[in-house]
Short mmCIF file of C-alpha atoms in Angstrom, two decimals:
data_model
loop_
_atom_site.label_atom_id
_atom_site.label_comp_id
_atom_site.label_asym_id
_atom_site.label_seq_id
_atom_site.Cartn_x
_atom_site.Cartn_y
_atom_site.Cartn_z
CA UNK A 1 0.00 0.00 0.00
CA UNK A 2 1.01 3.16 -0.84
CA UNK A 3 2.57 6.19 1.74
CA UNK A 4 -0.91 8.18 1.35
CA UNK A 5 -3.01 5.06 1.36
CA UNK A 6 -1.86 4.45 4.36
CA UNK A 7 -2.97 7.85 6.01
CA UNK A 8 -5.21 6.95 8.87
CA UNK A 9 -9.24 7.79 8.68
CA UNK A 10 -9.02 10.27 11.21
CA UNK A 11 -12.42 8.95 12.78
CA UNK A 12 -9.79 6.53 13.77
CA UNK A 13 -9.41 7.55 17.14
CA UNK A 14 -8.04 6.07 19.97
CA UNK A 15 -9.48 5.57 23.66
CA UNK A 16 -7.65 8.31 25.65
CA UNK A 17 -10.24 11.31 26.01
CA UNK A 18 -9.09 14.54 27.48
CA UNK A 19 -12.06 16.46 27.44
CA UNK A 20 -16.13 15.12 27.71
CA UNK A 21 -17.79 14.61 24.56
CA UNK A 22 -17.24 16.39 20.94
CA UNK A 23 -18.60 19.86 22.48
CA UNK A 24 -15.11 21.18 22.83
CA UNK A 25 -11.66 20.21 21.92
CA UNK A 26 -11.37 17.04 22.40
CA UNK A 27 -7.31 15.58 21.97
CA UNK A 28 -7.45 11.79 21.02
CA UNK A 29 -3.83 9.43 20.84
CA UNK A 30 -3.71 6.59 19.12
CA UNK A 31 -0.43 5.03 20.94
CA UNK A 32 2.06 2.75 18.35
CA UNK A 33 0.73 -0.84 17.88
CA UNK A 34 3.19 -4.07 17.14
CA UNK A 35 2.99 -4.77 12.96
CA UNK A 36 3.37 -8.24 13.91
CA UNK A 37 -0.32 -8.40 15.91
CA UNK A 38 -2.35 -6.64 13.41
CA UNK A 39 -1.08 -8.21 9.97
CA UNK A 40 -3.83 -10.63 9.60
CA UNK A 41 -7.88 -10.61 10.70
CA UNK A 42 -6.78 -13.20 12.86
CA UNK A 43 -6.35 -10.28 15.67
CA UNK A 44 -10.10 -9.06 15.60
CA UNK A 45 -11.57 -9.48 18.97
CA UNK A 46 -14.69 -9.31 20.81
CA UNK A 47 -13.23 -6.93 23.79
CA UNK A 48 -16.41 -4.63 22.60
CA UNK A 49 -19.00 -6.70 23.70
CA UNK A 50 -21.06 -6.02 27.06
CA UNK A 51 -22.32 -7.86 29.31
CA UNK A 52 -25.02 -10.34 27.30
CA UNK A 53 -22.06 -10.65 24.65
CA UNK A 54 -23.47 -7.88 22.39
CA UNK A 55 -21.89 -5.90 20.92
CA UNK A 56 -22.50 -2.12 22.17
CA UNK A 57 -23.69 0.22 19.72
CA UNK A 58 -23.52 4.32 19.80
CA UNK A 59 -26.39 6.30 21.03
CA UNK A 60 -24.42 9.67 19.63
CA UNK A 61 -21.60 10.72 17.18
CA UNK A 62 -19.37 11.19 20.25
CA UNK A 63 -19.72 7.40 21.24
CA UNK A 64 -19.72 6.41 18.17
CA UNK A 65 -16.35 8.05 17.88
CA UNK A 66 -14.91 6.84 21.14
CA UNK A 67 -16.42 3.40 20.25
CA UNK A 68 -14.24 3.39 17.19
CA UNK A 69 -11.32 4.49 19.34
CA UNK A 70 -11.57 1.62 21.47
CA UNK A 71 -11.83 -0.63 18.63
CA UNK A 72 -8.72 0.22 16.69
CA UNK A 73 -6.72 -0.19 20.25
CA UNK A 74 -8.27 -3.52 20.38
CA UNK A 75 -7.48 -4.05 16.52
CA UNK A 76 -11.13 -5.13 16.68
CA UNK A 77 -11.58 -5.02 12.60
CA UNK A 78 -14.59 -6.47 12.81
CA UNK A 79 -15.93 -4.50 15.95
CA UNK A 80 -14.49 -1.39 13.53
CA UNK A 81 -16.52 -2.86 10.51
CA UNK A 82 -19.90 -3.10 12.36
CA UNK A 83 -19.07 0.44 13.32
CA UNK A 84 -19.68 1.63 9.17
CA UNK A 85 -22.68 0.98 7.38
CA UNK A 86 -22.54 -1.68 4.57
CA UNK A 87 -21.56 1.27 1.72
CA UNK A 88 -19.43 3.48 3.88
CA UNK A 89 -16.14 5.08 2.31
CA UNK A 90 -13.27 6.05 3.14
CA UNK A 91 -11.59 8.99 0.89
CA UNK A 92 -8.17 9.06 0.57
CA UNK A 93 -5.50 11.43 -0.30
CA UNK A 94 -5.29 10.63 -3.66
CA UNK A 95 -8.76 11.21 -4.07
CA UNK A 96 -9.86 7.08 -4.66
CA UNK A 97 -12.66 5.77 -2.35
CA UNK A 98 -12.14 2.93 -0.07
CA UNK A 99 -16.14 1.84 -0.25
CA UNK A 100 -17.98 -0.88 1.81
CA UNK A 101 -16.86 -3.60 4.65
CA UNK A 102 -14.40 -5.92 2.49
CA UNK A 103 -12.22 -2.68 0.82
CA UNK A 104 -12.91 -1.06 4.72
CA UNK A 105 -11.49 -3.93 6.78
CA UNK A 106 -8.24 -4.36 3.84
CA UNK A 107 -7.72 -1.00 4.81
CA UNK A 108 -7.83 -1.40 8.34
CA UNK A 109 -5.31 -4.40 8.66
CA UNK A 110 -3.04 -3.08 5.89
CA UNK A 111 -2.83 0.43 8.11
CA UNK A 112 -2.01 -0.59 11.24
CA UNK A 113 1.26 -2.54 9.66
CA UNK A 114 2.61 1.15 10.34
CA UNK A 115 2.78 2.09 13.75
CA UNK A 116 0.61 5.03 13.93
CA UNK A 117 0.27 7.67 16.61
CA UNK A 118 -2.79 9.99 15.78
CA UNK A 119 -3.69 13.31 17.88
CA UNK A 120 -7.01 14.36 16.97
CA UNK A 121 -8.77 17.33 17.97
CA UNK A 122 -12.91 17.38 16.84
CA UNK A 123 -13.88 21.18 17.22
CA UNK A 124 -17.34 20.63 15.97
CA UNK A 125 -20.63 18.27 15.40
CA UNK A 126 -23.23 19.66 13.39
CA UNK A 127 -26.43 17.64 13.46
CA UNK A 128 -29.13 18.10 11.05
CA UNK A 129 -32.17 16.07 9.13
CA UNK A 130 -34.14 13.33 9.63
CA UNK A 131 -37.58 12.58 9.78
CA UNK A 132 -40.10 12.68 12.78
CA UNK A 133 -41.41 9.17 13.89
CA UNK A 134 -45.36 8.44 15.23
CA UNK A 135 -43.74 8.26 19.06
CA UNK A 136 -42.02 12.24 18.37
CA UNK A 137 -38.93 11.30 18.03
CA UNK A 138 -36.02 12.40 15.15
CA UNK A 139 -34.47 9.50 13.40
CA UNK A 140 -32.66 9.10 10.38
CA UNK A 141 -30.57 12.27 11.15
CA UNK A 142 -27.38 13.09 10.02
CA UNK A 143 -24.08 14.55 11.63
CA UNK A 144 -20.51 16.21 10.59
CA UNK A 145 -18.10 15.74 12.73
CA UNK A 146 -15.30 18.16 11.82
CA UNK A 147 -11.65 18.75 13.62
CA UNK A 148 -7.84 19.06 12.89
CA UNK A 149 -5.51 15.92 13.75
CA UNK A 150 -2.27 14.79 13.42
CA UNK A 151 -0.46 11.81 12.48
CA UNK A 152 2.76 9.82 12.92
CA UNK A 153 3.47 6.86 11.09
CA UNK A 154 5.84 4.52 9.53
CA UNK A 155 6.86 4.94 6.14
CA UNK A 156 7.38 2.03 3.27
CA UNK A 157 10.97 2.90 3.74
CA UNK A 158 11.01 2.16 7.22
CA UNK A 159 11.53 5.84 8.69
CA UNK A 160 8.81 7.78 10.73
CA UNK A 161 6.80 10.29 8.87
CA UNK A 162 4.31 12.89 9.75
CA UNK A 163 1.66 15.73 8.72
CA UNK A 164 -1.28 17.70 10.18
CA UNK A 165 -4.65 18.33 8.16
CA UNK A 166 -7.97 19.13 8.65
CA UNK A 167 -11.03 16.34 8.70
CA UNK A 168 -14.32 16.58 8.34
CA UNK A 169 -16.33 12.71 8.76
CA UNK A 170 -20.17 11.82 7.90
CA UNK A 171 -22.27 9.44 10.39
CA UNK A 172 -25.84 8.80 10.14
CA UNK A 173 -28.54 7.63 12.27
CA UNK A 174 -29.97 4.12 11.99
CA UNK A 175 -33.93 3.47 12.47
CA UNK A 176 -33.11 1.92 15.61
CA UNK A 177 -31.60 5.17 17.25
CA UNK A 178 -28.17 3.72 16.75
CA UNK A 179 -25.30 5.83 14.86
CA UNK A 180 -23.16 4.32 11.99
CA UNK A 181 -20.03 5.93 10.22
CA UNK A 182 -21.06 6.80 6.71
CA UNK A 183 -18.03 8.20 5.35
CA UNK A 184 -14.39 9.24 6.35
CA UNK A 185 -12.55 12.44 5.06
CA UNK A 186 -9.31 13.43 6.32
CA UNK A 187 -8.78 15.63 3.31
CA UNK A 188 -11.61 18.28 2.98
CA UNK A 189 -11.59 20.11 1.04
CA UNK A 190 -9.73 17.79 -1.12
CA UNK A 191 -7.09 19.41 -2.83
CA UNK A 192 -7.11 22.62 -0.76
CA UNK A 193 -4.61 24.57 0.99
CA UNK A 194 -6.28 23.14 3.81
CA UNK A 195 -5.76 19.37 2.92
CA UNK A 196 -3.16 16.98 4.83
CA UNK A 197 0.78 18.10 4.74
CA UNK A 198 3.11 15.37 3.87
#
């Protein structure tokens, strides 16, 4: 895989939380993982299961964002998979589409081969749409969650590498109440002066 394929979805997050919820800054650190344990789906787990051996689901963007975090750390790829709905994508620097669970959990197991530490700061959640059910409530609504990160990772050549960008990621709400990631962008608006710096 390719240096900028390997750029981390910055809804990626890890589980270390410094502030409450996605209301203000919130710093997240994905810490630097062994290639060796996350090569193969081998190393998916079911550490994100509670008590009845569900697994949880989020009730918000925020916990769907530190529910992701907790997955990576477990290298949970299929905890991180039933985190995206079936057609999800994942843009990448180049502009191509990682789209759907198969391409999604490739992606996944291919980018942790590189030792990444991510700092990611979500400055805003905008929530909007949906449609009014017969009991009052809002479903079907849909949220931007939009931030700056940074990331540190191993390069194809072996030496650490590094940039900062901007990210802006799409999650919608499920029926159920439940929140799935729709899409990923760590490069809005792609192209920009804005956009990652490698």
């Amino acid at each position: 895989m390719k240096r900028i394929k390997r750029a981390l979805p910055i809804a990626t997050a890890s589980i270390v939380l410094t502030a409450a919820g996605i209301v203000g800054p919130t710093f997240i650190l994905v810490e630097p993982t062994s290639a060796s344990t996350a090569t193969s789906e081998s190393t998916a787990t079911t550490t994100t299961a509670d008590a009845s051996g569900q697994r949880a689901t989020a009730k918000s963007p925020a916990e769907l964002l530190k529910m992701l975090s907790e997955r990576i750390v477990a290298k949970d790829v299929d905890g991180i998979i039933a985190l995206h709905e079936p057609e999800a994508a994942i843009v990448n620097f180049d502009g191509s589409i990682i789209r759907g669970h198969k391409e999604i959990r490739a992606f996944y197991l291919e980018w942790f081969k590189s030792d990444p530490v991510l700092t990611v700061n979500p400055l805003q959640t905008v929530t909007a749409g949906g449609k009014r059910t017969g009991d009052g409530k809002v479903r079907n609504r849909t949220a931007a969650i939009m931030g700056k990160y940074t990331l540190e990772q191993t390069a194809a050549d072996g030496t650490r590498e590094s940039f900062s960008g901007n990210f802006c990621d799409t999650v919608q709400e499920q029926p159920n109440g439940t929140w799935l990631y729709v899409q990923d962008n760590p490069y809005p608006p792609h192209g920009g002066t804005t956009s990652a710096h490698h």
